[in-house]
PDB file of C-alpha atoms in Angstrom:
ATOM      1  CA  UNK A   1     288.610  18.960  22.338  1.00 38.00           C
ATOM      2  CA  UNK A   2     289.743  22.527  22.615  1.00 49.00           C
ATOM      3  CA  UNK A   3     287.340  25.853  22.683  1.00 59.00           C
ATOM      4  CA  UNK A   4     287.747  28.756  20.710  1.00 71.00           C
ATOM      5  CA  UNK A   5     289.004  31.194  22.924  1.00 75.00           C
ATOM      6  CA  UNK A   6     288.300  34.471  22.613  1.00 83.00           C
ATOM      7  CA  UNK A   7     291.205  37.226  22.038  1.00 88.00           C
ATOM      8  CA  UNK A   8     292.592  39.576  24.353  1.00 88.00           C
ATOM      9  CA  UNK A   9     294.171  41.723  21.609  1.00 90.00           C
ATOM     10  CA  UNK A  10     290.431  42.469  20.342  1.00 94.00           C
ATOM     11  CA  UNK A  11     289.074  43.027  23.377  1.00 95.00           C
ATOM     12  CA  UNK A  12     291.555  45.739  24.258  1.00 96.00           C
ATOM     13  CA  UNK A  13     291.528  47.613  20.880  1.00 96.00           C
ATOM     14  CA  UNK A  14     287.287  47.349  20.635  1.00 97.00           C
ATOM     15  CA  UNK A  15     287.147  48.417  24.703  1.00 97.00           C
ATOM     16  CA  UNK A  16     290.364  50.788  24.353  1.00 97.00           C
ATOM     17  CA  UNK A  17     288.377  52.640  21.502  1.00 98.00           C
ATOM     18  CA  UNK A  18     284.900  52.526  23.042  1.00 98.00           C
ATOM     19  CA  UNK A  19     287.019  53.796  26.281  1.00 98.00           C
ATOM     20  CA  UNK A  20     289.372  56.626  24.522  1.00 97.00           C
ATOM     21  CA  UNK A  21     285.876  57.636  22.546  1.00 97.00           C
ATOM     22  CA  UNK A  22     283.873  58.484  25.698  1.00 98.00           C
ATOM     23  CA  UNK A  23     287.309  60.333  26.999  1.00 97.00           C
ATOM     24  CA  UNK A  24     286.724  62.547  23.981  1.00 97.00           C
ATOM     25  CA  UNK A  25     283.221  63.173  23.960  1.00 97.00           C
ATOM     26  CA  UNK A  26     284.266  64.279  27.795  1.00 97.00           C
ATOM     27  CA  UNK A  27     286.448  66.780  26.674  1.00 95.00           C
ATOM     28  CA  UNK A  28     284.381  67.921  23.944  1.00 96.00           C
ATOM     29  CA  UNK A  29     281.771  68.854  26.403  1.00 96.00           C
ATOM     30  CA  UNK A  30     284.092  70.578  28.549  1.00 94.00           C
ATOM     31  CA  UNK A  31     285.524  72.365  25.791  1.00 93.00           C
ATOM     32  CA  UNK A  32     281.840  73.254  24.744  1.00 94.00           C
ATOM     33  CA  UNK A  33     281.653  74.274  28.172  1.00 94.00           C
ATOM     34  CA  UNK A  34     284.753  76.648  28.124  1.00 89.00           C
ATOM     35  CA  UNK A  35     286.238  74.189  30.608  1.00 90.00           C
ATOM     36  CA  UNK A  36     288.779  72.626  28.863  1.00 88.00           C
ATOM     37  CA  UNK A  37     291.418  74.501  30.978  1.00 86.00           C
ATOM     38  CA  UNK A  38     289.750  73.039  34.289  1.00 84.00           C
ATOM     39  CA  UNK A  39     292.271  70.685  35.685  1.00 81.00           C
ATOM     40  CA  UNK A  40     290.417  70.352  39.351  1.00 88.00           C
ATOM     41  CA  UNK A  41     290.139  67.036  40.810  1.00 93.00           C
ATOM     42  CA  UNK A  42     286.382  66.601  39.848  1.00 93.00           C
ATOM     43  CA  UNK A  43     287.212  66.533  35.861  1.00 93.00           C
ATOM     44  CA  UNK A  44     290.315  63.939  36.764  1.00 94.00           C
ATOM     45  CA  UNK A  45     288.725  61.903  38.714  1.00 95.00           C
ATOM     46  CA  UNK A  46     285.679  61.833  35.989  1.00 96.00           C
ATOM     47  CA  UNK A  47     288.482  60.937  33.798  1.00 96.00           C
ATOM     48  CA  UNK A  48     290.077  58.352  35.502  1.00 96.00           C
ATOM     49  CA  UNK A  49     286.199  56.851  36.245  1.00 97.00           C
ATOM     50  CA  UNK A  50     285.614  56.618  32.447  1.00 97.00           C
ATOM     51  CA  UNK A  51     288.690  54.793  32.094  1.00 97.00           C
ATOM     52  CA  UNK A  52     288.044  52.284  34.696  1.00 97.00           C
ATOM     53  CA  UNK A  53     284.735  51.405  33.769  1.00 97.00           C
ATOM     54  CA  UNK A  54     285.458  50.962  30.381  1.00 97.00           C
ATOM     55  CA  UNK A  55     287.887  48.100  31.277  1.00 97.00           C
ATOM     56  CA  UNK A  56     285.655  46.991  33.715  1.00 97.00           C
ATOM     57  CA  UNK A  57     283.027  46.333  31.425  1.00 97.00           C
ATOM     58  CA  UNK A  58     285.741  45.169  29.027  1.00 97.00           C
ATOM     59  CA  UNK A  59     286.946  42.522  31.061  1.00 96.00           C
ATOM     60  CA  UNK A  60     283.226  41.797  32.535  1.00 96.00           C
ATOM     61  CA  UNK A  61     282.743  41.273  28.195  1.00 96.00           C
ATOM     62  CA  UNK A  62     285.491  39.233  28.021  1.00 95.00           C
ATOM     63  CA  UNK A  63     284.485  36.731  30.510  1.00 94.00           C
ATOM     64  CA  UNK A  64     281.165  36.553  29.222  1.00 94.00           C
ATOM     65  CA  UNK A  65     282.696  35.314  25.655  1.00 94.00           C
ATOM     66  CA  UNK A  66     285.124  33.167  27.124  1.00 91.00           C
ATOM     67  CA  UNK A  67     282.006  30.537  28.956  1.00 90.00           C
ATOM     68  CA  UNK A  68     282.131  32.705  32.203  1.00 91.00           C
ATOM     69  CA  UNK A  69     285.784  31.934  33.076  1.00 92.00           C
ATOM     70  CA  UNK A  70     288.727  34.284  33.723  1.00 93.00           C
ATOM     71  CA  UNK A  71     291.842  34.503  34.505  1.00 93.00           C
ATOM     72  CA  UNK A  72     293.669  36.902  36.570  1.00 94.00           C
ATOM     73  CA  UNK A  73     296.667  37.238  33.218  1.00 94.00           C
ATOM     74  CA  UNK A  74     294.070  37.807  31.102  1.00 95.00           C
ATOM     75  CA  UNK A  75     292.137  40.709  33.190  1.00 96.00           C
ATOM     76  CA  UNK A  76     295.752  41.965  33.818  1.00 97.00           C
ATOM     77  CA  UNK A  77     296.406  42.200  29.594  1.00 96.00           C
ATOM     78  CA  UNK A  78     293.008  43.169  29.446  1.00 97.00           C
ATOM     79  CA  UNK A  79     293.288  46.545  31.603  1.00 97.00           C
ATOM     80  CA  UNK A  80     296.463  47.207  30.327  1.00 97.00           C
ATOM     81  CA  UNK A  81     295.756  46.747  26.623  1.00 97.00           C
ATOM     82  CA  UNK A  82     292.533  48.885  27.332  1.00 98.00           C
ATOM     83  CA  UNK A  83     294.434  51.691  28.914  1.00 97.00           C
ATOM     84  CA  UNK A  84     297.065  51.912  26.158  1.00 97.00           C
ATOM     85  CA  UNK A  85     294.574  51.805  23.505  1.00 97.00           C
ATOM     86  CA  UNK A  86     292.560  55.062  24.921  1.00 98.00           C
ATOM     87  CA  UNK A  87     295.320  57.077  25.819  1.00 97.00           C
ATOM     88  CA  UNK A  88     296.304  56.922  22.150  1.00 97.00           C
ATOM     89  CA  UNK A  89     292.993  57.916  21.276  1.00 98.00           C
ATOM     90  CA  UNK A  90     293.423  60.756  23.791  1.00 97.00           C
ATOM     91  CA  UNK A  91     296.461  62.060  22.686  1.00 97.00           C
ATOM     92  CA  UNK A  92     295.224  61.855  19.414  1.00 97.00           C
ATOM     93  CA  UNK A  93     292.431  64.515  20.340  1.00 97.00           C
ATOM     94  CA  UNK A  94     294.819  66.322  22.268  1.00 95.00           C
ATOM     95  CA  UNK A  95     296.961  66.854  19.315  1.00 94.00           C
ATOM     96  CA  UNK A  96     293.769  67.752  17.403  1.00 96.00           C
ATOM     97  CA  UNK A  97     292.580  70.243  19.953  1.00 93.00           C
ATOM     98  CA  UNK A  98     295.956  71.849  20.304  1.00 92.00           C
ATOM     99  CA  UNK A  99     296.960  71.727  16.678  1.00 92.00           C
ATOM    100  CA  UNK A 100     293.532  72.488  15.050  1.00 95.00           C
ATOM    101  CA  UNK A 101     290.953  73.317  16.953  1.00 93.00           C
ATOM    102  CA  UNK A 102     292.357  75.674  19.156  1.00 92.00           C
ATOM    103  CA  UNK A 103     295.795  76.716  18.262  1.00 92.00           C
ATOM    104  CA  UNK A 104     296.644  78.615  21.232  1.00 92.00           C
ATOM    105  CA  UNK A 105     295.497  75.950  23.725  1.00 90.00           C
ATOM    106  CA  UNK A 106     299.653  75.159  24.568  1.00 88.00           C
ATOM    107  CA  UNK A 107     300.087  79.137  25.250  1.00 86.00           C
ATOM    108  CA  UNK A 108     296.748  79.771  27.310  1.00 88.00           C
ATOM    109  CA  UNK A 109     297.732  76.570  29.426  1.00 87.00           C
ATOM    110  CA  UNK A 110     301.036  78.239  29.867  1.00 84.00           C
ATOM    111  CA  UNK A 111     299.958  81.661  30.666  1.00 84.00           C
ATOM    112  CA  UNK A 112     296.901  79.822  33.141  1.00 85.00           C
ATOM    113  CA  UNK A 113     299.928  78.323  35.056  1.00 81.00           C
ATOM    114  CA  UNK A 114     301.927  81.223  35.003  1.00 80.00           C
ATOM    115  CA  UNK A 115     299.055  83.412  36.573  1.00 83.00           C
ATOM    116  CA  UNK A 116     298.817  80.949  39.332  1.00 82.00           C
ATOM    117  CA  UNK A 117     302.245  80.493  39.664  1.00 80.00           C
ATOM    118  CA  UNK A 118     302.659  84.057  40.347  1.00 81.00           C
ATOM    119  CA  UNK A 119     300.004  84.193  42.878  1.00 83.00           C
ATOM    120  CA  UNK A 120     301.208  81.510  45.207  1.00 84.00           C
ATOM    121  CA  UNK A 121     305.120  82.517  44.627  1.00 81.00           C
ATOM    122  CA  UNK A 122     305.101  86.012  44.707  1.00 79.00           C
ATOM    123  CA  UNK A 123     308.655  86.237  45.042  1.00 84.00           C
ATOM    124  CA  UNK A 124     309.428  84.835  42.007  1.00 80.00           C
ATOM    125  CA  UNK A 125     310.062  87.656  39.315  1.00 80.00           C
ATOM    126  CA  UNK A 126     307.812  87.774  35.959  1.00 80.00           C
ATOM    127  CA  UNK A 127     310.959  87.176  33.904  1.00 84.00           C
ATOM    128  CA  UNK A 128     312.054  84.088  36.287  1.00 82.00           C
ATOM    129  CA  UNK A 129     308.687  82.986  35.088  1.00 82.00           C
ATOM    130  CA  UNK A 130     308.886  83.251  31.656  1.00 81.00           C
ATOM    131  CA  UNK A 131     312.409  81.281  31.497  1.00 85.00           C
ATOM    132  CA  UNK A 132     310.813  78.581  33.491  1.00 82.00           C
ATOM    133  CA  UNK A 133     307.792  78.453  30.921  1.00 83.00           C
ATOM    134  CA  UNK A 134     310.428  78.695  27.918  1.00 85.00           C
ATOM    135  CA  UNK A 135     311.852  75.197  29.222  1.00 86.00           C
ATOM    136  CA  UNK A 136     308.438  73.663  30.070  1.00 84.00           C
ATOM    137  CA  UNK A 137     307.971  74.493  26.484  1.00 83.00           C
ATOM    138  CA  UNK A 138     310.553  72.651  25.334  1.00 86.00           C
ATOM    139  CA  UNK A 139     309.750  69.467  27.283  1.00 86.00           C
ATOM    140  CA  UNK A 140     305.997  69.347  26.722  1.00 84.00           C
ATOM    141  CA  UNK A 141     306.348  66.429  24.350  1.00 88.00           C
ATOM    142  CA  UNK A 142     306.956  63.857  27.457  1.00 92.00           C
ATOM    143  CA  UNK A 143     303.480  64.502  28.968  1.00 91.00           C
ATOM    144  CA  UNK A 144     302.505  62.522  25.992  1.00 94.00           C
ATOM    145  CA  UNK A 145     304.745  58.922  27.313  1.00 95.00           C
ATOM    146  CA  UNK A 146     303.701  60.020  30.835  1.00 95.00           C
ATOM    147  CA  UNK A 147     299.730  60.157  29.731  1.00 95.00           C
ATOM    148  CA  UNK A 148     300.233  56.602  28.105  1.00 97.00           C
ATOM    149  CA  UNK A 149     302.247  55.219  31.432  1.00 97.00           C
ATOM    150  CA  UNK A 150     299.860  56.900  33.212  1.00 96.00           C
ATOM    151  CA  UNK A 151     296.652  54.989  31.827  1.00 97.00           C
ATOM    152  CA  UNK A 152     298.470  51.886  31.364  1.00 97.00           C
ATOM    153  CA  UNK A 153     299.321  51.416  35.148  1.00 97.00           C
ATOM    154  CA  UNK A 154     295.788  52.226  36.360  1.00 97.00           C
ATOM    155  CA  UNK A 155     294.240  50.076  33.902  1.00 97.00           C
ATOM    156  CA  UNK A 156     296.873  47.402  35.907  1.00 97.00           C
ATOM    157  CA  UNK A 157     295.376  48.371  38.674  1.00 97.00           C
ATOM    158  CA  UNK A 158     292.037  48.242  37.793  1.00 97.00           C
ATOM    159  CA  UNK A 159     292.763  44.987  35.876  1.00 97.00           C
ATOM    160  CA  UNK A 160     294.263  43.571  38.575  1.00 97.00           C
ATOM    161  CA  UNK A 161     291.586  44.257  41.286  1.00 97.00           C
ATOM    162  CA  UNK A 162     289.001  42.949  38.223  1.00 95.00           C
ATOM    163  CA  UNK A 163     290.112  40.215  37.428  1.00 94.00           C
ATOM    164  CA  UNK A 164     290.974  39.041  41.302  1.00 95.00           C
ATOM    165  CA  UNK A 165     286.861  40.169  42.098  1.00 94.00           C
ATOM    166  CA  UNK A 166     286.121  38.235  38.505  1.00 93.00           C
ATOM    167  CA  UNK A 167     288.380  35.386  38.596  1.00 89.00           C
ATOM    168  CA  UNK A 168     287.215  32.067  37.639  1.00 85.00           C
ATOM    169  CA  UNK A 169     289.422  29.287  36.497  1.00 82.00           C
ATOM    170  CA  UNK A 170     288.717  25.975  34.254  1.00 76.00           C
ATOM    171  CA  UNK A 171     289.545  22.779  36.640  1.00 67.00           C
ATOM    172  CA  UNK A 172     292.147  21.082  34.776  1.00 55.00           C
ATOM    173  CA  UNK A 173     290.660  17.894  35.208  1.00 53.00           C
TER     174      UNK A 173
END
């Protein structure tokens, strides 16, 4: 007699939304915090933490519907569909931030990294600069596949090392 199994698809849109929601309520409180500009390795790696435990807990979910077992393809399609599904919801705010809420945000990122470009390249004229930011400009719409890559090959990872700590199979006899 066969089980209803539970749905990996579900699991990664409910968990990729949960996930991609506490992502924006992160950068909502660094943009309350004038932070939003911060790109140190504190506020990435706080990033990349809220992603992993949200398909942590998505996975540890997923088991728990499925009678306690799980296999390592599932946890795998699990991370992955979980990292897809908040980077979406990511870029989404991104686009809302830039577009909406703070229409400048693309040319005070720019200027940010021009400042500090300046300072550790002094050699480099202010009008070398500004051609180099012109063609950043124009190529700014790939950080959005890169973000989505990005998320989907941790949540591999993460999936991966998951589901190989979480792994339990049914015996086939």
């Amino acid at each position: 007699m066969e089980e209803n199994q539970p749905k990996t698809g579900k699991y990664s849109l409910s968990f990729g939304l949960i996930t991609g929601g506490i992502g924006v309520v992160f950068a909502v409180m660094l943009l309350t915090m004038d932070m939003h500009y911060d790109q140190s390795w504190g506020v990435r790696g706080m990033q990349i933490a809220i992603l992993a435990a949200g398909i942590i807990f998505g996975i540890l979910q997923f088991k728990k519907a499925n009678s306690g077992f799980l296999s390592l393809s599932e946890a795998l399609k699990l991370g992955a569909g979980i990292g897809l599904i908040s980077a979406i919801v990511g870029i989404a705010y991104f686009l809302l931030l830039s577009n909406v809420i703070e229409p400048e945000y693309m040319d005070n990122t720019f200027e940010i990294a021009k400042q500090k470009a300046m300072e550790e390249n002094p050699q480099i004229t202010e009008e070398q600069m500004d051609q180099g930011i012109e063609m950043q400009k124009k190529f700014a719409w790939v950080s959005y596949p890169i973000i989505i890559i990005f998320n989907i090959i941790i949540g591999l990872i993460v999936g991966l090392i998951g589901g190989l700590a979480m792994k339990k199979q049914k015996d086939a006899f």
